PDB file of C-alpha atoms in Angstrom:
ATOM      1  CA  UNK A   4      24.619  -1.319 -15.074  1.00 95.00           C
ATOM      2  CA  UNK A   5      22.109   0.819 -16.985  1.00 96.00           C
ATOM      3  CA  UNK A   6      21.240  -1.926 -19.466  1.00 96.00           C
ATOM      4  CA  UNK A   7      20.681  -4.300 -16.557  1.00 97.00           C
ATOM      5  CA  UNK A   8      18.549  -1.673 -14.812  1.00 96.00           C
ATOM      6  CA  UNK A   9      16.325  -1.535 -17.908  1.00 96.00           C
ATOM      7  CA  UNK A  10      16.019  -5.328 -17.887  1.00 96.00           C
ATOM      8  CA  UNK A  11      14.848  -5.237 -14.268  1.00 96.00           C
ATOM      9  CA  UNK A  12      12.277  -2.513 -14.980  1.00 93.00           C
ATOM     10  CA  UNK A  13      10.982  -4.510 -17.931  1.00 92.00           C
ATOM     11  CA  UNK A  14      10.717  -7.622 -15.765  1.00 94.00           C
ATOM     12  CA  UNK A  15       9.389  -6.237 -12.471  1.00 91.00           C
ATOM     13  CA  UNK A  16       7.965  -2.773 -13.208  1.00 88.00           C
ATOM     14  CA  UNK A  17       8.523  -0.091 -10.568  1.00 85.00           C
ATOM     15  CA  UNK A  18       6.548  -1.528  -7.655  1.00 83.00           C
ATOM     16  CA  UNK A  19       8.475  -4.716  -6.837  1.00 86.00           C
ATOM     17  CA  UNK A  20      11.327  -2.925  -5.061  1.00 80.00           C
ATOM     18  CA  UNK A  21      12.541  -6.036  -3.282  1.00 80.00           C
ATOM     19  CA  UNK A  22      13.212  -7.930  -6.521  1.00 89.00           C
ATOM     20  CA  UNK A  23      14.710  -4.893  -8.239  1.00 92.00           C
ATOM     21  CA  UNK A  24      17.052  -3.982  -5.380  1.00 87.00           C
ATOM     22  CA  UNK A  25      18.097  -7.579  -4.660  1.00 86.00           C
ATOM     23  CA  UNK A  26      19.011  -8.306  -8.275  1.00 93.00           C
ATOM     24  CA  UNK A  27      20.497  -4.889  -9.010  1.00 94.00           C
ATOM     25  CA  UNK A  28      22.759  -4.800  -5.959  1.00 90.00           C
ATOM     26  CA  UNK A  29      23.860  -8.408  -6.488  1.00 90.00           C
ATOM     27  CA  UNK A  30      24.979  -7.503 -10.006  1.00 94.00           C
ATOM     28  CA  UNK A  31      26.551  -4.266  -8.752  1.00 94.00           C
ATOM     29  CA  UNK A  32      28.642  -6.255  -6.256  1.00 89.00           C
ATOM     30  CA  UNK A  33      29.881  -8.462  -9.094  1.00 92.00           C
ATOM     31  CA  UNK A  34      30.753  -5.455 -11.248  1.00 94.00           C
ATOM     32  CA  UNK A  35      32.483  -3.729  -8.319  1.00 92.00           C
ATOM     33  CA  UNK A  36      34.629  -6.816  -7.741  1.00 90.00           C
ATOM     34  CA  UNK A  37      35.481  -7.074 -11.449  1.00 93.00           C
ATOM     35  CA  UNK A  38      36.402  -3.405 -11.853  1.00 93.00           C
ATOM     36  CA  UNK A  39      37.956  -2.472  -8.516  1.00 92.00           C
ATOM     37  CA  UNK A  40      38.734  -5.849  -6.942  1.00 92.00           C
ATOM     38  CA  UNK A  41      37.049  -5.031  -3.633  1.00 88.00           C
ATOM     39  CA  UNK A  42      33.737  -5.456  -1.778  1.00 81.00           C
ATOM     40  CA  UNK A  43      33.018  -1.809  -1.014  1.00 83.00           C
ATOM     41  CA  UNK A  44      29.212  -1.632  -0.867  1.00 78.00           C
ATOM     42  CA  UNK A  45      28.011   0.965   1.634  1.00 78.00           C
ATOM     43  CA  UNK A  46      24.531   2.477   1.218  1.00 77.00           C
ATOM     44  CA  UNK A  47      25.824   5.720  -0.354  1.00 86.00           C
ATOM     45  CA  UNK A  48      27.640   3.805  -3.073  1.00 89.00           C
ATOM     46  CA  UNK A  49      24.811   1.328  -3.659  1.00 87.00           C
ATOM     47  CA  UNK A  50      22.000   3.831  -3.929  1.00 89.00           C
ATOM     48  CA  UNK A  51      24.200   6.421  -5.653  1.00 93.00           C
ATOM     49  CA  UNK A  52      24.748   3.988  -8.514  1.00 95.00           C
ATOM     50  CA  UNK A  53      21.079   3.048  -8.578  1.00 96.00           C
ATOM     51  CA  UNK A  54      19.882   6.659  -8.530  1.00 96.00           C
ATOM     52  CA  UNK A  55      22.222   7.533 -11.416  1.00 96.00           C
ATOM     53  CA  UNK A  56      20.462   4.884 -13.498  1.00 97.00           C
ATOM     54  CA  UNK A  57      17.066   6.218 -12.407  1.00 95.00           C
ATOM     55  CA  UNK A  58      18.136   9.724 -13.483  1.00 95.00           C
ATOM     56  CA  UNK A  59      19.338   8.454 -16.863  1.00 95.00           C
ATOM     57  CA  UNK A  60      16.037   6.641 -17.368  1.00 95.00           C
ATOM     58  CA  UNK A  61      14.130   9.795 -16.449  1.00 93.00           C
ATOM     59  CA  UNK A  62      16.103  11.818 -19.011  1.00 94.00           C
ATOM     60  CA  UNK A  63      15.194   9.270 -21.690  1.00 95.00           C
ATOM     61  CA  UNK A  64      11.515   9.981 -20.958  1.00 94.00           C
ATOM     62  CA  UNK A  65      11.565  13.756 -20.492  1.00 93.00           C
ATOM     63  CA  UNK A  66      14.382  14.671 -22.868  1.00 94.00           C
ATOM     64  CA  UNK A  67      17.327  16.954 -22.126  1.00 93.00           C
ATOM     65  CA  UNK A  68      18.607  20.327 -23.277  1.00 90.00           C
ATOM     66  CA  UNK A  69      22.165  21.010 -24.409  1.00 91.00           C
ATOM     67  CA  UNK A  70      24.547  22.003 -21.617  1.00 92.00           C
ATOM     68  CA  UNK A  71      27.887  23.713 -22.347  1.00 92.00           C
ATOM     69  CA  UNK A  72      30.870  23.940 -19.967  1.00 92.00           C
ATOM     70  CA  UNK A  73      32.308  27.246 -18.773  1.00 91.00           C
ATOM     71  CA  UNK A  74      34.867  27.166 -21.604  1.00 90.00           C
ATOM     72  CA  UNK A  75      32.005  27.781 -24.019  1.00 88.00           C
ATOM     73  CA  UNK A  76      32.937  24.778 -26.155  1.00 88.00           C
ATOM     74  CA  UNK A  77      32.801  21.500 -24.255  1.00 92.00           C
ATOM     75  CA  UNK A  78      29.389  19.847 -24.517  1.00 89.00           C
ATOM     76  CA  UNK A  79      28.445  18.419 -21.138  1.00 87.00           C
ATOM     77  CA  UNK A  80      24.992  17.242 -22.189  1.00 86.00           C
ATOM     78  CA  UNK A  81      23.725  16.729 -25.712  1.00 91.00           C
ATOM     79  CA  UNK A  82      20.112  17.315 -26.687  1.00 91.00           C
ATOM     80  CA  UNK A  83      18.005  14.183 -26.229  1.00 91.00           C
ATOM     81  CA  UNK A  84      14.439  13.947 -27.508  1.00 95.00           C
ATOM     82  CA  UNK A  85      12.482  12.175 -24.809  1.00 95.00           C
ATOM     83  CA  UNK A  86       9.739   9.608 -25.246  1.00 95.00           C
ATOM     84  CA  UNK A  87       7.175  11.975 -23.695  1.00 95.00           C
ATOM     85  CA  UNK A  88       8.140  14.687 -26.207  1.00 95.00           C
ATOM     86  CA  UNK A  89       7.442  12.225 -29.003  1.00 95.00           C
ATOM     87  CA  UNK A  90       4.076  11.346 -27.451  1.00 95.00           C
ATOM     88  CA  UNK A  91       2.815  14.770 -26.363  1.00 95.00           C
ATOM     89  CA  UNK A  92       4.878  17.342 -28.262  1.00 94.00           C
ATOM     90  CA  UNK A  93       8.256  18.973 -27.690  1.00 92.00           C
ATOM     91  CA  UNK A  94       6.954  21.584 -25.235  1.00 92.00           C
ATOM     92  CA  UNK A  95       4.606  19.288 -23.299  1.00 94.00           C
ATOM     93  CA  UNK A  96       4.032  20.018 -19.627  1.00 95.00           C
ATOM     94  CA  UNK A  97       2.473  17.733 -17.028  1.00 95.00           C
ATOM     95  CA  UNK A  98       0.485  19.227 -14.172  1.00 96.00           C
ATOM     96  CA  UNK A  99      -0.215  16.997 -11.181  1.00 94.00           C
ATOM     97  CA  UNK A 100      -3.180  17.909  -8.998  1.00 96.00           C
ATOM     98  CA  UNK A 101      -4.489  16.199  -5.877  1.00 95.00           C
ATOM     99  CA  UNK A 102      -8.219  15.919  -6.533  1.00 96.00           C
ATOM    100  CA  UNK A 103      -9.219  14.096  -3.342  1.00 97.00           C
ATOM    101  CA  UNK A 104      -7.604  13.407   0.026  1.00 96.00           C
ATOM    102  CA  UNK A 105      -9.170  11.491   2.913  1.00 97.00           C
ATOM    103  CA  UNK A 106      -7.643  11.296   6.387  1.00 97.00           C
ATOM    104  CA  UNK A 107      -7.696   7.820   7.905  1.00 97.00           C
ATOM    105  CA  UNK A 108      -9.190   7.435  11.370  1.00 97.00           C
ATOM    106  CA  UNK A 109      -7.040   6.547  14.375  1.00 95.00           C
ATOM    107  CA  UNK A 110      -8.079   2.893  14.159  1.00 97.00           C
ATOM    108  CA  UNK A 111      -7.484   2.817  10.418  1.00 97.00           C
ATOM    109  CA  UNK A 112      -4.021   4.321  10.902  1.00 97.00           C
ATOM    110  CA  UNK A 113      -3.225   1.675  13.513  1.00 96.00           C
ATOM    111  CA  UNK A 114      -4.296  -1.099  11.109  1.00 96.00           C
ATOM    112  CA  UNK A 115      -2.392   0.520   8.254  1.00 95.00           C
ATOM    113  CA  UNK A 116       0.836   0.779  10.260  1.00 95.00           C
ATOM    114  CA  UNK A 117       0.523  -2.841  11.392  1.00 94.00           C
ATOM    115  CA  UNK A 118       0.096  -4.016   7.810  1.00 93.00           C
ATOM    116  CA  UNK A 119       2.987  -1.826   6.681  1.00 92.00           C
ATOM    117  CA  UNK A 120       5.274  -3.179   9.387  1.00 91.00           C
ATOM    118  CA  UNK A 121       4.329  -6.751   8.534  1.00 90.00           C
ATOM    119  CA  UNK A 122       4.949  -6.212   4.825  1.00 86.00           C
ATOM    120  CA  UNK A 123       8.355  -4.546   5.285  1.00 87.00           C
ATOM    121  CA  UNK A 124       9.589  -6.731   8.152  1.00 88.00           C
ATOM    122  CA  UNK A 125      11.181  -9.496   6.083  1.00 86.00           C
ATOM    123  CA  UNK A 126      13.077  -7.010   3.937  1.00 83.00           C
ATOM    124  CA  UNK A 127      14.180  -4.900   6.908  1.00 87.00           C
ATOM    125  CA  UNK A 128      15.661  -7.983   8.585  1.00 88.00           C
ATOM    126  CA  UNK A 129      17.423  -9.306   5.481  1.00 86.00           C
ATOM    127  CA  UNK A 130      20.555  -7.139   5.540  1.00 85.00           C
ATOM    128  CA  UNK A 131      22.991  -9.913   6.489  1.00 87.00           C
ATOM    129  CA  UNK A 132      21.295 -12.395   4.183  1.00 86.00           C
ATOM    130  CA  UNK A 133      21.510  -9.940   1.307  1.00 81.00           C
ATOM    131  CA  UNK A 134      25.180  -9.235   2.025  1.00 82.00           C
ATOM    132  CA  UNK A 135      25.837 -12.975   1.836  1.00 83.00           C
ATOM    133  CA  UNK A 136      23.926 -13.133  -1.448  1.00 76.00           C
ATOM    134  CA  UNK A 137      26.207 -10.420  -2.803  1.00 74.00           C
ATOM    135  CA  UNK A 138      29.259 -12.370  -1.688  1.00 75.00           C
ATOM    136  CA  UNK A 139      30.272  -9.704   0.840  1.00 80.00           C
ATOM    137  CA  UNK A 140      32.457 -10.903   3.714  1.00 83.00           C
ATOM    138  CA  UNK A 141      33.822  -7.668   5.193  1.00 84.00           C
ATOM    139  CA  UNK A 142      32.356  -7.275   8.699  1.00 88.00           C
ATOM    140  CA  UNK A 143      31.965  -3.493   8.562  1.00 88.00           C
ATOM    141  CA  UNK A 144      30.242  -3.642   5.178  1.00 83.00           C
ATOM    142  CA  UNK A 145      27.844  -6.324   6.408  1.00 87.00           C
ATOM    143  CA  UNK A 146      27.007  -4.217   9.474  1.00 89.00           C
ATOM    144  CA  UNK A 147      26.430  -1.138   7.304  1.00 86.00           C
ATOM    145  CA  UNK A 148      24.101  -3.050   5.001  1.00 81.00           C
ATOM    146  CA  UNK A 149      22.207  -4.541   7.940  1.00 88.00           C
ATOM    147  CA  UNK A 150      21.661  -1.083   9.425  1.00 89.00           C
ATOM    148  CA  UNK A 151      20.547   0.338   6.061  1.00 84.00           C
ATOM    149  CA  UNK A 152      17.991  -2.437   5.595  1.00 85.00           C
ATOM    150  CA  UNK A 153      16.754  -2.154   9.187  1.00 88.00           C
ATOM    151  CA  UNK A 154      16.103   1.552   8.661  1.00 86.00           C
ATOM    152  CA  UNK A 155      13.619   0.714   5.908  1.00 84.00           C
ATOM    153  CA  UNK A 156      11.058  -0.064   8.629  1.00 89.00           C
ATOM    154  CA  UNK A 157       9.827   3.322   9.844  1.00 91.00           C
ATOM    155  CA  UNK A 158       6.480   2.032  11.149  1.00 92.00           C
ATOM    156  CA  UNK A 159       7.167   3.322  14.674  1.00 92.00           C
ATOM    157  CA  UNK A 160       7.443   6.865  13.309  1.00 95.00           C
ATOM    158  CA  UNK A 161       4.187   7.027  11.306  1.00 96.00           C
ATOM    159  CA  UNK A 162       1.663   9.270  13.070  1.00 96.00           C
ATOM    160  CA  UNK A 163      -0.993   9.846  10.374  1.00 97.00           C
ATOM    161  CA  UNK A 164      -2.073   8.452   6.995  1.00 97.00           C
ATOM    162  CA  UNK A 165      -4.080  10.041   4.164  1.00 98.00           C
ATOM    163  CA  UNK A 166      -5.518   8.332   1.089  1.00 97.00           C
ATOM    164  CA  UNK A 167      -5.180  10.586  -1.948  1.00 96.00           C
ATOM    165  CA  UNK A 168      -6.132  10.633  -5.611  1.00 96.00           C
ATOM    166  CA  UNK A 169      -4.085  12.684  -8.032  1.00 94.00           C
ATOM    167  CA  UNK A 170      -4.669  13.624 -11.650  1.00 95.00           C
ATOM    168  CA  UNK A 171      -2.039  14.238 -14.339  1.00 95.00           C
ATOM    169  CA  UNK A 172      -3.067  16.652 -17.097  1.00 96.00           C
ATOM    170  CA  UNK A 173      -1.570  18.470 -20.070  1.00 96.00           C
ATOM    171  CA  UNK A 174      -1.758  22.246 -20.505  1.00 93.00           C
ATOM    172  CA  UNK A 175      -4.956  21.936 -22.564  1.00 94.00           C
ATOM    173  CA  UNK A 176      -6.669  20.084 -19.709  1.00 94.00           C
ATOM    174  CA  UNK A 177      -6.374  16.623 -21.234  1.00 95.00           C
ATOM    175  CA  UNK A 178      -6.267  14.041 -18.442  1.00 95.00           C
ATOM    176  CA  UNK A 179      -3.294  11.784 -19.090  1.00 94.00           C
ATOM    177  CA  UNK A 180      -3.792   9.465 -16.116  1.00 94.00           C
ATOM    178  CA  UNK A 181      -4.954   9.271 -12.492  1.00 94.00           C
ATOM    179  CA  UNK A 182      -3.262   7.636  -9.517  1.00 93.00           C
ATOM    180  CA  UNK A 183      -4.391   6.571  -6.055  1.00 94.00           C
ATOM    181  CA  UNK A 184      -1.787   6.545  -3.290  1.00 93.00           C
ATOM    182  CA  UNK A 185      -1.246   6.817   0.440  1.00 96.00           C
ATOM    183  CA  UNK A 186       0.857   9.468   2.170  1.00 96.00           C
ATOM    184  CA  UNK A 187       2.185   9.024   5.689  1.00 97.00           C
ATOM    185  CA  UNK A 188       3.241  11.622   8.232  1.00 97.00           C
ATOM    186  CA  UNK A 189       6.635  11.131   9.871  1.00 95.00           C
ATOM    187  CA  UNK A 190       7.727  13.955  12.129  1.00 93.00           C
ATOM    188  CA  UNK A 191       6.789  17.233  10.438  1.00 94.00           C
ATOM    189  CA  UNK A 192       6.864  15.841   6.896  1.00 96.00           C
ATOM    190  CA  UNK A 193       4.615  13.774   4.632  1.00 96.00           C
ATOM    191  CA  UNK A 194       5.894  10.973   2.392  1.00 94.00           C
ATOM    192  CA  UNK A 195       4.350   8.810  -0.305  1.00 92.00           C
ATOM    193  CA  UNK A 196       4.224   5.203   0.878  1.00 91.00           C
ATOM    194  CA  UNK A 197       5.732   3.530  -2.160  1.00 83.00           C
ATOM    195  CA  UNK A 198       5.351   0.087  -0.577  1.00 83.00           C
ATOM    196  CA  UNK A 199       1.573   0.273  -0.936  1.00 83.00           C
ATOM    197  CA  UNK A 200       0.841   1.593  -4.411  1.00 85.00           C
ATOM    198  CA  UNK A 201       0.183   0.234  -7.900  1.00 85.00           C
ATOM    199  CA  UNK A 202       1.860   2.681 -10.273  1.00 83.00           C
ATOM    200  CA  UNK A 203       1.060   0.787 -13.479  1.00 80.00           C
ATOM    201  CA  UNK A 204      -1.318   3.591 -14.474  1.00 80.00           C
ATOM    202  CA  UNK A 205       1.663   5.930 -14.672  1.00 82.00           C
ATOM    203  CA  UNK A 206       3.560   3.780 -17.162  1.00 78.00           C
ATOM    204  CA  UNK A 207       2.942   6.058 -20.122  1.00 79.00           C
ATOM    205  CA  UNK A 208       5.850   4.722 -22.161  1.00 68.00           C
TER     206      UNK A 208
END
């Protein structure tokens, strides 16, 4: 699945989540059927597989250190020289700083939430359709997928929105890139709204 994950990133980048998830999970369902002969596709399995590929991709960028098992001999993780180490030096370090943050007014938040809800609505309601696309027929699995997709729409829980600019620098102060994004408050926590951001400026490799 990792090679296919790389194909999707090359094709869609990191912002077109709908296309990435739809194609990735459809292929995952095929692979699951081929390997295990079943349709088991709950959200933990689906996103667990996806997140493993994301982690592997991250390691290819940052590099990894050698990890040895408790027996002192078995190598759990070999040393990998990451792309960023090749670009910025073996001991590079990124520092991310928020340089500006503006709180949206009550009316602006209302408009923002409405636009967010409208943009996510089709995806949030596509659980059963997506299950059919994956060839899933088990009733419980379809229900689980429908619930997982429906939960993507958290517009009713957003209480505040801030527009922020962040800056990525190296230890010597060199600015590597800047990024504009929106953060939303849900409950007592703040989250980056990754449905409303162009991250192409962060594609350093």
